[in-house]
Structure formats: structure tokens, C-alpha cells
Amino acid sequence: DLPTTPAPQPIPTVEGEDSLVFFRWEPLFEQFVMGRRESGQNDPVEGVIFNTVEFPALKRVSISGDGSVAVFITVNNDVGFIQTLDGAVTFANLPGGVHSIAISPDSSKFAVVLFDAVTGQPTNDLVIVDIVTATEETISLKAQTMDGEQLDIIQSADVLDCFPDGSSLIYDALAVMPV
């Protein structure tokens, strides 16, 4: 007989009111803005707009597991950090350098895709930054075949996301394969 499949691990949850971070068109600024609507903070139905100074690019926003921090890419390809409760915004001061970013659920790590300084295109490397240990690791992205061979066909990763338990990162990628 085959061994039984183990029970799935529980997904960590955060108890509290529903809340969200969003983009919306703001006619006053004639651009999209980022905001928050959090029931637990008595936000109005239309939400509260963050003063992001450098307006966010219309890319995925990554939010920590407890909802306290959101990270985003700005229109000038910098990284923005928002403390979602008070709206305090800071920047990494890397304009033109960052294509995509994700934050781990416990806020201890970031995964980053940088732009190549020469070509201006996203690289095929993931940089994992560990805030706790102040270290970083660069991982070159490869496509793996069914027989275990690794192909160097990944041009870049785009959207990044962490598993809820922080154990793994998933991403979509642009792969170019000769035919």
C-alpha cells in the first residue's frame, strides 16, 4: 500500500476586520493613487488616500501578513514602503532600479527583481534581502525540465508573491526559447 497523504498545514490567519489596499483614479491629480479602506480604523466607504509623493506604478502591491506594511513600485521604479495604519511613506532611494518586489508575511524578507543598468531591462535574477540578518542572496532564474535539466531561458520575473507561511516564493516569468 502507498503511504497516505499528510494533512495540509494550517494557513496563518490574522484576526480582525476586513481591509484592503487599492488603486483608484483621482481626477484632482489626474493619476491613479493608492489608498486603504479598513473597517477597524473607521475608514469611510471611499477609503483613505495615502500621500505617496512618488505615485505608485500600476503594479501589484505586496502587503505583510499582519497588514501593517505595504511595499510597491513607484512610477520612477523605486520602492515605496507604507505603514498602513498611519500612512507614513518612505522610499528605498533606488530610482530606476527596481522592477518588482514582494514582502514576506512576517516582514523579515523581501524578494526583488532589479533592472539591468546597461540594458534598462529587468534581470533574470531574484535578490532575496533578509532584514533580520542584514544579508542578501542573488538567485539566477532557470527553467527546469522534467528530467532535471536547467535551461537558461528565463528573461525576468514579474509578479512575486510569498506563500502564507513564508516558506517559498512564487512568480510569473518571461521565458524565451529558441524554436
Short mmCIF file of C-alpha atoms in Angstrom, two decimals:
data_model
loop_
_atom_site.label_atom_id
_atom_site.label_comp_id
_atom_site.label_asym_id
_atom_site.label_seq_id
_atom_site.Cartn_x
_atom_site.Cartn_y
_atom_site.Cartn_z
CA ASP A 1 0.00 0.00 0.00
CA LEU A 2 1.04 3.57 -0.67
CA PRO A 3 1.51 5.93 2.28
CA THR A 4 -1.39 8.24 2.99
CA THR A 5 -1.20 11.90 2.10
CA PRO A 6 -0.41 14.01 5.16
CA ALA A 7 -2.94 16.58 6.33
CA PRO A 8 -2.25 20.10 4.99
CA GLN A 9 -0.58 22.58 7.29
CA PRO A 10 -2.89 25.33 8.56
CA ILE A 11 -2.51 28.69 6.83
CA PRO A 12 -1.69 31.50 9.27
CA THR A 13 -4.52 33.98 9.53
CA VAL A 14 -4.92 37.43 11.01
CA GLU A 15 -7.98 38.05 13.12
CA GLY A 16 -9.68 41.36 12.53
CA GLU A 17 -11.96 43.43 10.37
CA ASP A 18 -11.70 43.15 6.60
CA SER A 19 -9.46 45.71 4.98
CA LEU A 20 -7.81 46.38 1.64
CA VAL A 21 -5.21 48.45 -0.16
CA PHE A 22 -6.33 49.74 -3.57
CA PHE A 23 -5.59 51.87 -6.62
CA ARG A 24 -8.13 54.33 -7.98
CA TRP A 25 -8.20 57.16 -10.47
CA GLU A 26 -8.02 60.55 -8.73
CA PRO A 27 -9.27 63.37 -11.01
CA LEU A 28 -7.69 66.04 -8.78
CA PHE A 29 -4.18 64.67 -9.50
CA GLU A 30 -5.10 63.25 -12.91
CA GLN A 31 -3.45 59.96 -11.98
CA PHE A 32 -4.01 56.79 -10.05
CA VAL A 33 -3.47 56.94 -6.30
CA MET A 34 -3.13 54.27 -3.65
CA GLY A 35 -5.33 54.09 -0.59
CA ARG A 36 -6.67 51.93 2.17
CA ARG A 37 -10.10 51.01 3.45
CA GLU A 38 -10.03 49.39 6.86
CA SER A 39 -13.18 48.84 8.89
CA GLY A 40 -11.22 48.59 12.15
CA GLN A 41 -9.93 52.16 11.60
CA ASN A 42 -13.40 53.55 10.77
CA ASP A 43 -12.28 54.48 7.25
CA PRO A 44 -15.02 55.98 5.05
CA VAL A 45 -16.51 53.84 2.28
CA GLU A 46 -14.33 55.56 -0.35
CA GLY A 47 -11.22 54.81 1.74
CA VAL A 48 -8.27 56.93 2.81
CA ILE A 49 -5.71 58.04 0.20
CA PHE A 50 -2.03 57.57 1.03
CA ASN A 51 0.28 60.52 0.39
CA THR A 52 2.77 58.54 -1.65
CA VAL A 53 4.63 61.59 -3.06
CA GLU A 54 6.09 59.40 -5.82
CA PHE A 55 2.91 57.97 -7.25
CA PRO A 56 2.81 54.20 -7.37
CA ALA A 57 3.11 52.38 -10.69
CA LEU A 58 0.09 50.28 -11.53
CA LYS A 59 1.76 47.09 -10.38
CA ARG A 60 0.90 44.63 -7.67
CA VAL A 61 1.25 45.91 -4.12
CA SER A 62 2.70 43.42 -1.64
CA ILE A 63 1.38 43.51 1.93
CA SER A 64 2.82 41.96 5.08
CA GLY A 65 0.86 39.16 6.75
CA ASP A 66 -0.43 41.38 9.55
CA GLY A 67 -1.33 44.16 7.09
CA SER A 68 0.88 46.75 8.76
CA VAL A 69 3.26 47.35 5.83
CA ALA A 70 2.67 47.59 2.08
CA VAL A 71 5.51 47.75 -0.45
CA PHE A 72 5.11 49.00 -4.01
CA ILE A 73 7.00 50.12 -7.09
CA THR A 74 6.80 53.83 -7.92
CA VAL A 75 6.39 55.35 -11.38
CA ASN A 76 10.15 56.03 -11.40
CA ASN A 77 10.90 52.39 -10.45
CA ASP A 78 11.87 53.00 -6.85
CA VAL A 79 10.49 51.02 -3.89
CA GLY A 80 7.93 52.63 -1.61
CA PHE A 81 7.02 51.43 1.89
CA ILE A 82 3.74 52.43 3.55
CA GLN A 83 2.86 51.94 7.19
CA THR A 84 -0.81 51.21 6.53
CA LEU A 85 -2.17 52.44 9.87
CA ASP A 86 -0.75 55.97 9.79
CA GLY A 87 0.06 56.25 6.07
CA ALA A 88 3.74 57.07 6.70
CA VAL A 89 5.64 56.58 3.43
CA THR A 90 9.37 56.02 2.93
CA PHE A 91 11.40 55.14 -0.15
CA ALA A 92 14.43 52.96 -0.81
CA ASN A 93 16.06 55.74 -2.90
CA LEU A 94 16.76 53.39 -5.81
CA PRO A 95 15.01 55.31 -8.63
CA GLY A 96 15.18 53.48 -11.93
CA GLY A 97 16.50 50.34 -10.25
CA VAL A 98 13.60 48.10 -9.24
CA HIS A 99 11.18 46.18 -11.45
CA SER A 100 9.23 44.11 -8.91
CA ILE A 101 9.11 43.43 -5.16
CA ALA A 102 7.37 41.24 -2.58
CA ILE A 103 7.47 41.25 1.21
CA SER A 104 7.34 38.06 3.30
CA PRO A 105 4.31 37.61 5.56
CA ASP A 106 6.43 38.25 8.68
CA SER A 107 8.10 41.34 7.08
CA SER A 108 11.56 39.82 7.59
CA LYS A 109 12.44 39.37 3.91
CA PHE A 110 11.97 41.00 0.53
CA ALA A 111 12.29 39.45 -2.91
CA VAL A 112 13.35 41.94 -5.58
CA VAL A 113 13.84 41.93 -9.35
CA LEU A 114 16.22 44.70 -10.41
CA PHE A 115 16.72 46.46 -13.73
CA ASP A 116 19.96 45.89 -15.62
CA ALA A 117 21.90 49.18 -15.50
CA VAL A 118 23.14 48.76 -19.09
CA THR A 119 20.07 47.47 -20.94
CA GLY A 120 17.37 49.00 -18.75
CA GLN A 121 15.53 45.67 -18.82
CA PRO A 122 14.59 43.51 -15.81
CA THR A 123 17.27 40.96 -14.93
CA ASN A 124 16.77 37.22 -14.64
CA ASP A 125 17.92 37.30 -11.01
CA LEU A 126 15.91 37.35 -7.80
CA VAL A 127 17.54 39.15 -4.91
CA ILE A 128 16.36 37.92 -1.51
CA VAL A 129 17.02 40.51 1.19
CA ASP A 130 16.89 39.31 4.80
CA ILE A 131 16.21 42.30 7.06
CA VAL A 132 16.90 40.35 10.26
CA THR A 133 20.38 39.12 9.30
CA ALA A 134 21.17 42.11 7.02
CA THR A 135 22.15 39.72 4.23
CA GLU A 136 21.12 39.23 0.64
CA GLU A 137 21.23 36.30 -1.74
CA THR A 138 21.03 36.50 -5.54
CA ILE A 139 19.35 33.61 -7.31
CA SER A 140 19.64 33.24 -11.07
CA LEU A 141 16.30 32.08 -12.50
CA LYS A 142 16.36 28.92 -14.59
CA ALA A 143 13.59 26.79 -16.09
CA GLN A 144 13.71 23.17 -15.01
CA THR A 145 12.79 20.34 -17.37
CA MET A 146 11.03 17.14 -16.30
CA ASP A 147 14.34 15.26 -16.29
CA GLY A 148 16.00 17.83 -14.00
CA GLU A 149 17.96 19.79 -16.60
CA GLN A 150 18.07 23.54 -16.02
CA LEU A 151 17.57 25.79 -19.04
CA ASP A 152 18.78 29.38 -19.11
CA ILE A 153 15.66 30.71 -20.88
CA ILE A 154 14.14 32.93 -18.16
CA GLN A 155 14.46 36.59 -19.16
CA SER A 156 12.93 38.01 -15.96
CA ALA A 157 10.38 37.52 -13.22
CA ASP A 158 7.48 39.93 -12.89
CA VAL A 159 4.83 39.47 -10.20
CA LEU A 160 6.25 37.99 -6.99
CA ASP A 161 4.33 36.51 -4.06
CA CYS A 162 5.23 34.63 -0.89
CA PHE A 163 3.48 31.56 0.45
CA PRO A 164 1.37 32.42 3.53
CA ASP A 165 3.84 30.64 5.82
CA GLY A 166 6.79 32.47 4.21
CA SER A 167 8.49 29.21 3.18
CA SER A 168 8.53 29.79 -0.58
CA LEU A 169 8.21 32.42 -3.27
CA ILE A 170 6.21 32.09 -6.46
CA TYR A 171 6.50 34.29 -9.53
CA ASP A 172 5.49 34.61 -13.14
CA ALA A 173 8.31 34.82 -15.63
CA LEU A 174 9.09 35.75 -19.20
CA ALA A 175 10.83 32.80 -20.83
CA VAL A 176 12.25 32.96 -24.36
CA MET A 177 13.01 29.67 -26.03
CA PRO A 178 14.52 29.25 -29.47
CA VAL A 179 12.40 27.23 -31.92
#
